[in-house]
Short mmCIF file of C-alpha atoms in Angstrom, two decimals:
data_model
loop_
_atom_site.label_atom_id
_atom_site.label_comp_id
_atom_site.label_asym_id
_atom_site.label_seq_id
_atom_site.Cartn_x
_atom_site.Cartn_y
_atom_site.Cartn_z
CA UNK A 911 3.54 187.49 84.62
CA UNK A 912 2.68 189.81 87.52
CA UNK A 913 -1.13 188.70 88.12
CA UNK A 914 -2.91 185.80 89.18
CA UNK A 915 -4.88 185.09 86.57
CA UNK A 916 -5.12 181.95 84.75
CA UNK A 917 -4.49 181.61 80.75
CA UNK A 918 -6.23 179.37 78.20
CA UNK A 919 -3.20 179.82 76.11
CA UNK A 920 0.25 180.01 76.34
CA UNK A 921 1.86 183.52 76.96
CA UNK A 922 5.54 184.70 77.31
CA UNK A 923 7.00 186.05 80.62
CA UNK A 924 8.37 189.18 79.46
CA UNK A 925 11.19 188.89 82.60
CA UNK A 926 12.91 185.53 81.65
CA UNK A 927 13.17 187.13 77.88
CA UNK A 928 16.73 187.25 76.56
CA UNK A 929 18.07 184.81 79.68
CA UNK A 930 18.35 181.89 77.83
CA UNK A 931 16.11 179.32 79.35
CA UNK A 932 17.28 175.76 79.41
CA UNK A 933 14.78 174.03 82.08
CA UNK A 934 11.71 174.56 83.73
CA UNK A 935 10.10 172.61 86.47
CA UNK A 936 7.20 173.41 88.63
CA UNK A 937 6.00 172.09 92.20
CA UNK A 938 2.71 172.54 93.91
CA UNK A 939 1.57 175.90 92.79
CA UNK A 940 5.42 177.27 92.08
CA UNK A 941 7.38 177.63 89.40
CA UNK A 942 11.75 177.19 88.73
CA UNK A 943 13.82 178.28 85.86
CA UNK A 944 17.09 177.66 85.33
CA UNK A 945 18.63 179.91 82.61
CA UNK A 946 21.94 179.14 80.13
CA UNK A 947 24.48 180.99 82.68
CA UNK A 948 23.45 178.57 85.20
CA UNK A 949 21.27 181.13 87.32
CA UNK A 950 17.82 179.68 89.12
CA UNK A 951 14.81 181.95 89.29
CA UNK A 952 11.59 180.93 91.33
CA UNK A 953 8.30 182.24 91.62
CA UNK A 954 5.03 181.30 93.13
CA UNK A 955 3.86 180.03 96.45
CA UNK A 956 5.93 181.22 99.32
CA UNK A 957 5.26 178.97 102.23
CA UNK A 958 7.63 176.26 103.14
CA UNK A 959 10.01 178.30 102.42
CA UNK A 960 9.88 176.59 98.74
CA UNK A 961 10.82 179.43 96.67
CA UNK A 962 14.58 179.81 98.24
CA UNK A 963 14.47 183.44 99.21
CA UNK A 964 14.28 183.39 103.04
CA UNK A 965 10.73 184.60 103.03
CA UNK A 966 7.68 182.89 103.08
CA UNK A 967 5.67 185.71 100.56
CA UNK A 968 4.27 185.04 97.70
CA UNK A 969 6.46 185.75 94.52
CA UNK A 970 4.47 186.83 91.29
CA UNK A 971 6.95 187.57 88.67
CA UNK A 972 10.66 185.57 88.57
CA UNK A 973 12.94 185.90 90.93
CA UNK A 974 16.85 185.24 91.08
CA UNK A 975 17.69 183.10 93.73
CA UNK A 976 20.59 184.94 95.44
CA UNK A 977 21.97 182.42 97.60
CA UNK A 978 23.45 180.25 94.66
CA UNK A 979 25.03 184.00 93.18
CA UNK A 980 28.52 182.65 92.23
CA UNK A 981 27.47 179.46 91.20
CA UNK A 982 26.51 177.74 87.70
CA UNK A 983 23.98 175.31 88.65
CA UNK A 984 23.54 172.60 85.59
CA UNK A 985 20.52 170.77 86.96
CA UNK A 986 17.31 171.29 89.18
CA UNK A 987 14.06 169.39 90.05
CA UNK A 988 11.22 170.21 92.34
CA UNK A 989 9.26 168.10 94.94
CA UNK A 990 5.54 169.15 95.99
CA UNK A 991 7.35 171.81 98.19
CA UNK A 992 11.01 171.35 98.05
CA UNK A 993 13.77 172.03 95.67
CA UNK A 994 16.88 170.62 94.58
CA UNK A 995 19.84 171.63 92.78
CA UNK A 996 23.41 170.67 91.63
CA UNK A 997 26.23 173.08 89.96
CA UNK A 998 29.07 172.07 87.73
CA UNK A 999 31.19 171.34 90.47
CA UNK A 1000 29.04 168.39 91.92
CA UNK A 1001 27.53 170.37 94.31
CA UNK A 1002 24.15 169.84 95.47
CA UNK A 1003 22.00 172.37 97.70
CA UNK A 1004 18.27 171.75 98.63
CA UNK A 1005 15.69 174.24 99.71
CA UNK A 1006 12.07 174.34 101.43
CA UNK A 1007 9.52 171.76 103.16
CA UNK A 1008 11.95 169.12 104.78
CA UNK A 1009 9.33 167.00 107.21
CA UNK A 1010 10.17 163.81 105.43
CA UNK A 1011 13.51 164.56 105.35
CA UNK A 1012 13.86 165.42 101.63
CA UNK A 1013 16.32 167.68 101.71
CA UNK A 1014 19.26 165.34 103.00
CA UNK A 1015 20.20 167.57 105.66
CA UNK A 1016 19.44 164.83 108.71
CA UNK A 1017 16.42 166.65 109.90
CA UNK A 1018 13.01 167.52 109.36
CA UNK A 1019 13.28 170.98 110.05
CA UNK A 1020 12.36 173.52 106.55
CA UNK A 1021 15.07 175.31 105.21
CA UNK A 1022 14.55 178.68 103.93
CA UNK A 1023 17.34 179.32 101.80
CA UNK A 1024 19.26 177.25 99.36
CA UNK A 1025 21.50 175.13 101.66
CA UNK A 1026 24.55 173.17 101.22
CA UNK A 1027 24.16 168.91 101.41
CA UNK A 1028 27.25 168.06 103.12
CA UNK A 1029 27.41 164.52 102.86
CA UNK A 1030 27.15 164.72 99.31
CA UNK A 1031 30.34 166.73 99.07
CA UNK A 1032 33.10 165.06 96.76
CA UNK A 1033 30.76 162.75 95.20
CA UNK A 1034 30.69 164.44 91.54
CA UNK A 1035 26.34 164.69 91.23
CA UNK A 1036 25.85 165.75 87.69
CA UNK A 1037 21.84 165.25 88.10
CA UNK A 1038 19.13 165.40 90.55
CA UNK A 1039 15.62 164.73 90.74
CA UNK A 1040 12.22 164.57 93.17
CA UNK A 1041 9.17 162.49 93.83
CA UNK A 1042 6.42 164.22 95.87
CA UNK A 1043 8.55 164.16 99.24
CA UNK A 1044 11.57 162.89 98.18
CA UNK A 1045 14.89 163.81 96.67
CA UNK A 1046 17.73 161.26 94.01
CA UNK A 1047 21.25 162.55 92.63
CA UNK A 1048 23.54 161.14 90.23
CA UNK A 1049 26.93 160.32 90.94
CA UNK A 1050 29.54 159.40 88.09
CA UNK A 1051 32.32 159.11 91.20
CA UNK A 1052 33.30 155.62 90.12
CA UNK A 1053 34.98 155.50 86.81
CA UNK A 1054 33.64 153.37 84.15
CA UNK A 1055 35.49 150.39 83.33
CA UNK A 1056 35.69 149.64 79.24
CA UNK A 1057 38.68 147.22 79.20
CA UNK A 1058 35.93 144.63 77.85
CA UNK A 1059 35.85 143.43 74.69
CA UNK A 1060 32.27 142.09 72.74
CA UNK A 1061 32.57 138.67 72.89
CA UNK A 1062 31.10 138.72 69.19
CA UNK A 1063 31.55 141.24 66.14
CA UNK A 1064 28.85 144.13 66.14
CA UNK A 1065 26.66 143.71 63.28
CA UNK A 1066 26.97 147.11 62.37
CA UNK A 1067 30.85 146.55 61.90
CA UNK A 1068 30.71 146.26 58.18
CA UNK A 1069 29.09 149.71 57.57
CA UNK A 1070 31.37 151.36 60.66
CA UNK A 1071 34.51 150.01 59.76
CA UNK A 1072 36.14 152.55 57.94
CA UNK A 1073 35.58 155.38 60.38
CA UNK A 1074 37.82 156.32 63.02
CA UNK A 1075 36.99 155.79 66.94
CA UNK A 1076 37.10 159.70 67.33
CA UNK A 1077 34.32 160.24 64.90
CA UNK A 1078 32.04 157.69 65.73
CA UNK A 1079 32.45 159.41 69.44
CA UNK A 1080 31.32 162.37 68.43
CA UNK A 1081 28.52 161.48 66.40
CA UNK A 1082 27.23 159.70 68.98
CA UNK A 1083 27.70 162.64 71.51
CA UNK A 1084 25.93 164.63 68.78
CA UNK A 1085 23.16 162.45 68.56
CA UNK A 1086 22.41 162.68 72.21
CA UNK A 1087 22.54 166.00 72.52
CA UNK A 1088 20.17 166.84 69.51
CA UNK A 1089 18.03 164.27 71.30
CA UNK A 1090 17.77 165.81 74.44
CA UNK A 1091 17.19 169.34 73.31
CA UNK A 1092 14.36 167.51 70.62
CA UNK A 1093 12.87 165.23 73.38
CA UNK A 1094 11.19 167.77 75.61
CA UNK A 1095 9.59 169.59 72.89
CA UNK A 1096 8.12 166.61 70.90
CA UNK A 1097 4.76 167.58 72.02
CA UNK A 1098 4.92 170.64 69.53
CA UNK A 1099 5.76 168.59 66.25
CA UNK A 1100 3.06 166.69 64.45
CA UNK A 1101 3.68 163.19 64.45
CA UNK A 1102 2.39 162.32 60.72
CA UNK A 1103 3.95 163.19 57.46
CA UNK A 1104 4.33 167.02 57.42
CA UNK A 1105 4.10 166.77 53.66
CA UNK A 1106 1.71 164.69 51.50
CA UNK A 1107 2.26 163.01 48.35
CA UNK A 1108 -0.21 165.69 46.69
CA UNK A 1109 1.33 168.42 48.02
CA UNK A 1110 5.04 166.77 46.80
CA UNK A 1111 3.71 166.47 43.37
CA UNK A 1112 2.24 170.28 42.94
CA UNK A 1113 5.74 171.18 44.29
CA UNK A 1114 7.61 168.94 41.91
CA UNK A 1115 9.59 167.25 44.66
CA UNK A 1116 10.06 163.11 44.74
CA UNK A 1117 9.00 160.73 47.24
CA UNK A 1118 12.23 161.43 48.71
CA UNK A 1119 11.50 164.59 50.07
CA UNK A 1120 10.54 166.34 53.27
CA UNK A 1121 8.34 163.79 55.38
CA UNK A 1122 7.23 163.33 59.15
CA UNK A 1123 8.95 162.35 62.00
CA UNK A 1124 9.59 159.15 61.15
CA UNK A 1125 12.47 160.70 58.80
CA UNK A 1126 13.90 160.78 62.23
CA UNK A 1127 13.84 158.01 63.32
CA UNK A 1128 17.35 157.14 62.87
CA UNK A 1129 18.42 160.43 64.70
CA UNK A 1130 16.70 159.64 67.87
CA UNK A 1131 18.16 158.07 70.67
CA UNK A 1132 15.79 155.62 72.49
CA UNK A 1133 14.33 158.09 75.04
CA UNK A 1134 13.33 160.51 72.02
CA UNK A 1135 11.38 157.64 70.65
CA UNK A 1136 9.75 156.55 73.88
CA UNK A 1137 8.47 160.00 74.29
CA UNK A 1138 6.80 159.97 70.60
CA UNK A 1139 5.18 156.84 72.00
CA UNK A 1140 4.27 158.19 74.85
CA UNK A 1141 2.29 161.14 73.30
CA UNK A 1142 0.76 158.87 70.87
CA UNK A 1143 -0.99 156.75 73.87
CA UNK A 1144 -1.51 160.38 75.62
CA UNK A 1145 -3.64 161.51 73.07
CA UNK A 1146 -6.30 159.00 73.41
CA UNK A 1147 -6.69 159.83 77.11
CA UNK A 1148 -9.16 161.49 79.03
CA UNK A 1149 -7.91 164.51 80.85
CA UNK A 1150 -11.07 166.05 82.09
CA UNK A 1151 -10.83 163.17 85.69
CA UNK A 1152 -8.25 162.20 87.55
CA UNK A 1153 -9.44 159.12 88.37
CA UNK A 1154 -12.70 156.64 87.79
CA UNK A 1155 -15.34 155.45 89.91
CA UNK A 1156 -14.69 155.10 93.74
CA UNK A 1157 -14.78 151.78 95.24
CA UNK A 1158 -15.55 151.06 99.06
CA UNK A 1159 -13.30 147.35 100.37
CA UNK A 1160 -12.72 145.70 103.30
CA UNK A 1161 -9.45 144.11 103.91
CA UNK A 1162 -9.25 144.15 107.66
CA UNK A 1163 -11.75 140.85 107.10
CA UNK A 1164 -9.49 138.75 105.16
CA UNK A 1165 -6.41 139.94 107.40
CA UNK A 1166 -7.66 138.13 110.33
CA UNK A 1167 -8.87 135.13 108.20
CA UNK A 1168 -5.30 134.43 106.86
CA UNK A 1169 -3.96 134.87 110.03
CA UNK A 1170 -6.73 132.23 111.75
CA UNK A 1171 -5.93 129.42 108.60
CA UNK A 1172 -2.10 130.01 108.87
CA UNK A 1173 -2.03 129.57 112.68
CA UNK A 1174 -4.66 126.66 112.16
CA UNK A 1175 -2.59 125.04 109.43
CA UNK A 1176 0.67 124.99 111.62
CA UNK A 1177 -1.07 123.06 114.37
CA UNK A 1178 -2.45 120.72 112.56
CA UNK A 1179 0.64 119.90 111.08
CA UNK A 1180 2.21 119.54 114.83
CA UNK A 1181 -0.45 117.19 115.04
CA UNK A 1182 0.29 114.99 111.59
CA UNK A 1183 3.98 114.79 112.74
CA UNK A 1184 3.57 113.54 116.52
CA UNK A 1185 1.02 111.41 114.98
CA UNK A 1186 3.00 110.00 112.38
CA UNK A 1187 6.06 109.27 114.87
CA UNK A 1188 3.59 106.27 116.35
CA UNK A 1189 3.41 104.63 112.72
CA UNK A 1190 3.17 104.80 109.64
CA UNK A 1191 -0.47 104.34 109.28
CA UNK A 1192 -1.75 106.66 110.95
CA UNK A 1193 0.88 108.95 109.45
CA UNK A 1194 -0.30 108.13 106.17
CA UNK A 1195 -3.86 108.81 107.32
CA UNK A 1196 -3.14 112.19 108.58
CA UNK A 1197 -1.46 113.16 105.37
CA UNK A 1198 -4.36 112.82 103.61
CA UNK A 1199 -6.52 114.46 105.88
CA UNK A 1200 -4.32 117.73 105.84
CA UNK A 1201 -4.57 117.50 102.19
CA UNK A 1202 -8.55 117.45 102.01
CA UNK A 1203 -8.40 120.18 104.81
CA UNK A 1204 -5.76 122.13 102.42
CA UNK A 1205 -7.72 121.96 99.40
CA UNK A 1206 -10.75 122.87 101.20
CA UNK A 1207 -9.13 126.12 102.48
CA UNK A 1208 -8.00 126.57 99.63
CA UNK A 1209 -11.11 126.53 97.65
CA UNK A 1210 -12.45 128.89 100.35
CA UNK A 1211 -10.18 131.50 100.91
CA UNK A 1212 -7.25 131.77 97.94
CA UNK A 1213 -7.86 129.32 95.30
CA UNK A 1214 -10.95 130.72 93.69
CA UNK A 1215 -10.04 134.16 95.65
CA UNK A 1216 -13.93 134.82 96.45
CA UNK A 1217 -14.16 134.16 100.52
CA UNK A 1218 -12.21 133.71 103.55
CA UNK A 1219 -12.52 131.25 106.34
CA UNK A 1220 -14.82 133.02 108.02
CA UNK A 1221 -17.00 134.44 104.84
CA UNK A 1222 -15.16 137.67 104.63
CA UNK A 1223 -15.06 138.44 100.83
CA UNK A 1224 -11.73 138.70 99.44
CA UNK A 1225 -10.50 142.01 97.94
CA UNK A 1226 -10.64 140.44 94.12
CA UNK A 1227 -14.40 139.11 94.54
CA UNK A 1228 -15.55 142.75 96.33
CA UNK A 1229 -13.86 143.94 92.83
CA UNK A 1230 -15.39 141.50 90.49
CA UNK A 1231 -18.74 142.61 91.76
CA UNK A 1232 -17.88 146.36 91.22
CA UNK A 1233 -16.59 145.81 88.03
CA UNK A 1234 -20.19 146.73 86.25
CA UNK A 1235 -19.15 150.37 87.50
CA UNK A 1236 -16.11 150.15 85.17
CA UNK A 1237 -16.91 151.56 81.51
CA UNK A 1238 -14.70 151.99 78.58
CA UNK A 1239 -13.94 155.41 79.71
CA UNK A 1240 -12.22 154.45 82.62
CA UNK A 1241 -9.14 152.51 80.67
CA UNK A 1242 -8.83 155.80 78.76
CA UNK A 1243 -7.98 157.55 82.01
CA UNK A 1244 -4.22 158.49 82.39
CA UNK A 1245 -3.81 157.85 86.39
CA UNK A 1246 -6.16 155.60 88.26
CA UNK A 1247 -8.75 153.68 86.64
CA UNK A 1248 -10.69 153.38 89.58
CA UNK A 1249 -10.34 155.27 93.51
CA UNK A 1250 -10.18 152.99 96.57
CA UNK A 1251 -11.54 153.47 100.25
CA UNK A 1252 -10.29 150.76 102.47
CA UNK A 1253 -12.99 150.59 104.87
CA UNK A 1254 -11.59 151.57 108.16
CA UNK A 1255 -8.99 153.00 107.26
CA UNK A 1256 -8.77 156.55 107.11
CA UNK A 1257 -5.83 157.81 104.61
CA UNK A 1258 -7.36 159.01 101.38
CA UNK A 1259 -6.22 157.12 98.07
CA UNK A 1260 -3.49 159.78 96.11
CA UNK A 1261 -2.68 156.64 94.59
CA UNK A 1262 -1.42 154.03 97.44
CA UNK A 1263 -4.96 152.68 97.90
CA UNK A 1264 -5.03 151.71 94.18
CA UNK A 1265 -1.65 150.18 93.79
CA UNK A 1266 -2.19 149.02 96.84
CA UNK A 1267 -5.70 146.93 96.40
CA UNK A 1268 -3.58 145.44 92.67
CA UNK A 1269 -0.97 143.88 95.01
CA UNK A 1270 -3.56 142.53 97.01
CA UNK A 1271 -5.65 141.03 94.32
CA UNK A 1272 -2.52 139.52 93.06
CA UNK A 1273 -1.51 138.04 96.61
CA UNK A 1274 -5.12 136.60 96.60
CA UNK A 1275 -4.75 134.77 93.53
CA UNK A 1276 -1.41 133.50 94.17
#
């Protein structure tokens, strides 16, 4: 809007009035538009070369992106700093931060200006998309195959029967289309019944009359319906923390301790087999003692998942004796329930260290 002031509400940018916007997607402290004609316009954060104008300034009202001039571009996403895009022609060009290598051009070097992917070319993208550092396009370059026949009738058959192919076709491509546009405004429609039975009596209208969204219900395609979900569960979050309480673990412990009873475990099986090539006895015998030494370890370090070999805590008992920290508020939160800090390790959790300490809980108890 020309300033840098925040809103509480929303307001219209005057600029992109009358341009027909179809998509909006924003990155770390930028903003992209791409309009009906198939035109891109950034603004924003400069640096990284993220906003795709050859400068690194800071943009504070929309901006056409001249270097895709010429061009109808039918899909773009945005990274933490990077950009993607693809035109109608399968085309894809990327633009900005580039030290993971997001932008596909086999270096790690940023790029300033929307550029080109050449080893994309020919592949007919239709759709693109990011992650934080990381870039995925669609390719419909192999045809699809529908020689196939259902092995069984449809049980919708009966009621379909009597239409032609052709317009089933395009009531389906109808339905997806209304769908799509619907879907990403779902937020802005109330999800009861827009019109009580009170209110349909004082108007004189029957039961049959104007309800909620679930008179739509047999418009929707399954993403549309997912995203009504989706709000429904969003609503009884808690927006005002990112994540719950922060837990300190140790896992460098239990590392070693695996790696003792592992290389412990295949010597002492050397053992039970040069042993049992004397005789059978004393074969027999050293079964059973690698069995009482197996469930002992096992009692110790995985079975009951609370120590290690060498009394190093396992990452599931450090949790169970955290878990007093955990309130109800803390399943209401829509990211991380709670924030790990390996100890010794010095990489801050943006999520890894959480998803991270479940797979090792899980290991544990396996």
């Amino acid at each position: 809007r020309g300033g840098s002031d925040g809103c509480k509400e929303p307001m219209r940018i005057e600029s992109l009035a009358g341009l027909g916007a179809v998509k909006v997607e924003c990155g770390s402290q930028f903003s992209v538009c791409l309009t009906r004609s198939g035109s891109v316009y950034t603004w924003g954060k400069g640096d990284y070369h993220r906003l795709g104008h050859g400068t690194d300034d800071h943009v504070r009202r929309p901006k056409k992106v001249s270097a895709l001039q010429g061009r109808k571009v039918i899909s773009i996403a945005t990274g933490s700093l990077h950009c993607v895009g693809c035109t109608d022609q399968g085309e894809v060009f990327t633009w900005g931060d580039n030290d993971e290598g997001q932008l596909g051009d086999g270096s790690t070097n940023a790029i300033q200006k929307p550029r080109l992917v050449a080893i994309l070319q020919n592949r007919k993208i239709n759709r693109v998309a990011c992650g934080s550092a990381h870039t995925l396009a669609w390719s419909t370059n192999r045809p699809i195959t529908t020689s196939k026949l259902p092995l069984a009738m449809p049980l919708e058959f009966d009621m379909l029967k009597e239409f032609p192919p052709v317009v089933l076709r395009n009531r389906l491509v109808l339905l997806h289309h209304f769908s799509e546009i619907f879907c990403p405004g779902i937020a802005m429609f109330p999800l009861g019944a827009a019109v009580t039975a009170s209110n349909q009596q004082d108007s004189g209208n029957s039961s049959d009359g104007i309800g909620g969204m679930d008179k739509l219900r047999t418009m929707l395609v399954s993403s549309c319906k997912e995203s009504a979900f989706r709000k429904v569960v969003q609503a009884t979050m808690l927006r005002d923390r990112q994540h719950g309480p922060v837990f300190e673990l140790n896992r460098f412990g239990m590392k070693r301790s695996r790696g003792k009873q592992s290389s412990g475990l295949n010597n002492t099986t050397g053992a039970g087999n040069t042993t049992g090539n004397n005789n059978t006895s004393n074969q027999s015998a050293a079964g059973h003692h690698l069995a009482n030494q197996s469930a002992i370890a096992g009692t110790s370090s995985g079975g009951g998942g609370t120590s290690g070999e060498s009394g190093s805590r396992t990452v599931f008992s450090q949790m169970v004796g955290k878990m007093a920290s955990l309130t109800n508020d803390c399943l209401l939160l829509p990211h991380r329930v709670w924030k790990v800090k390996f100890l010794g390790e010095s990489v801050d959790d943006c999520g890894g260290g959480y998803s991270e300490s479940i797979a090792e809980i899980c290991d544990e108890l396996m």
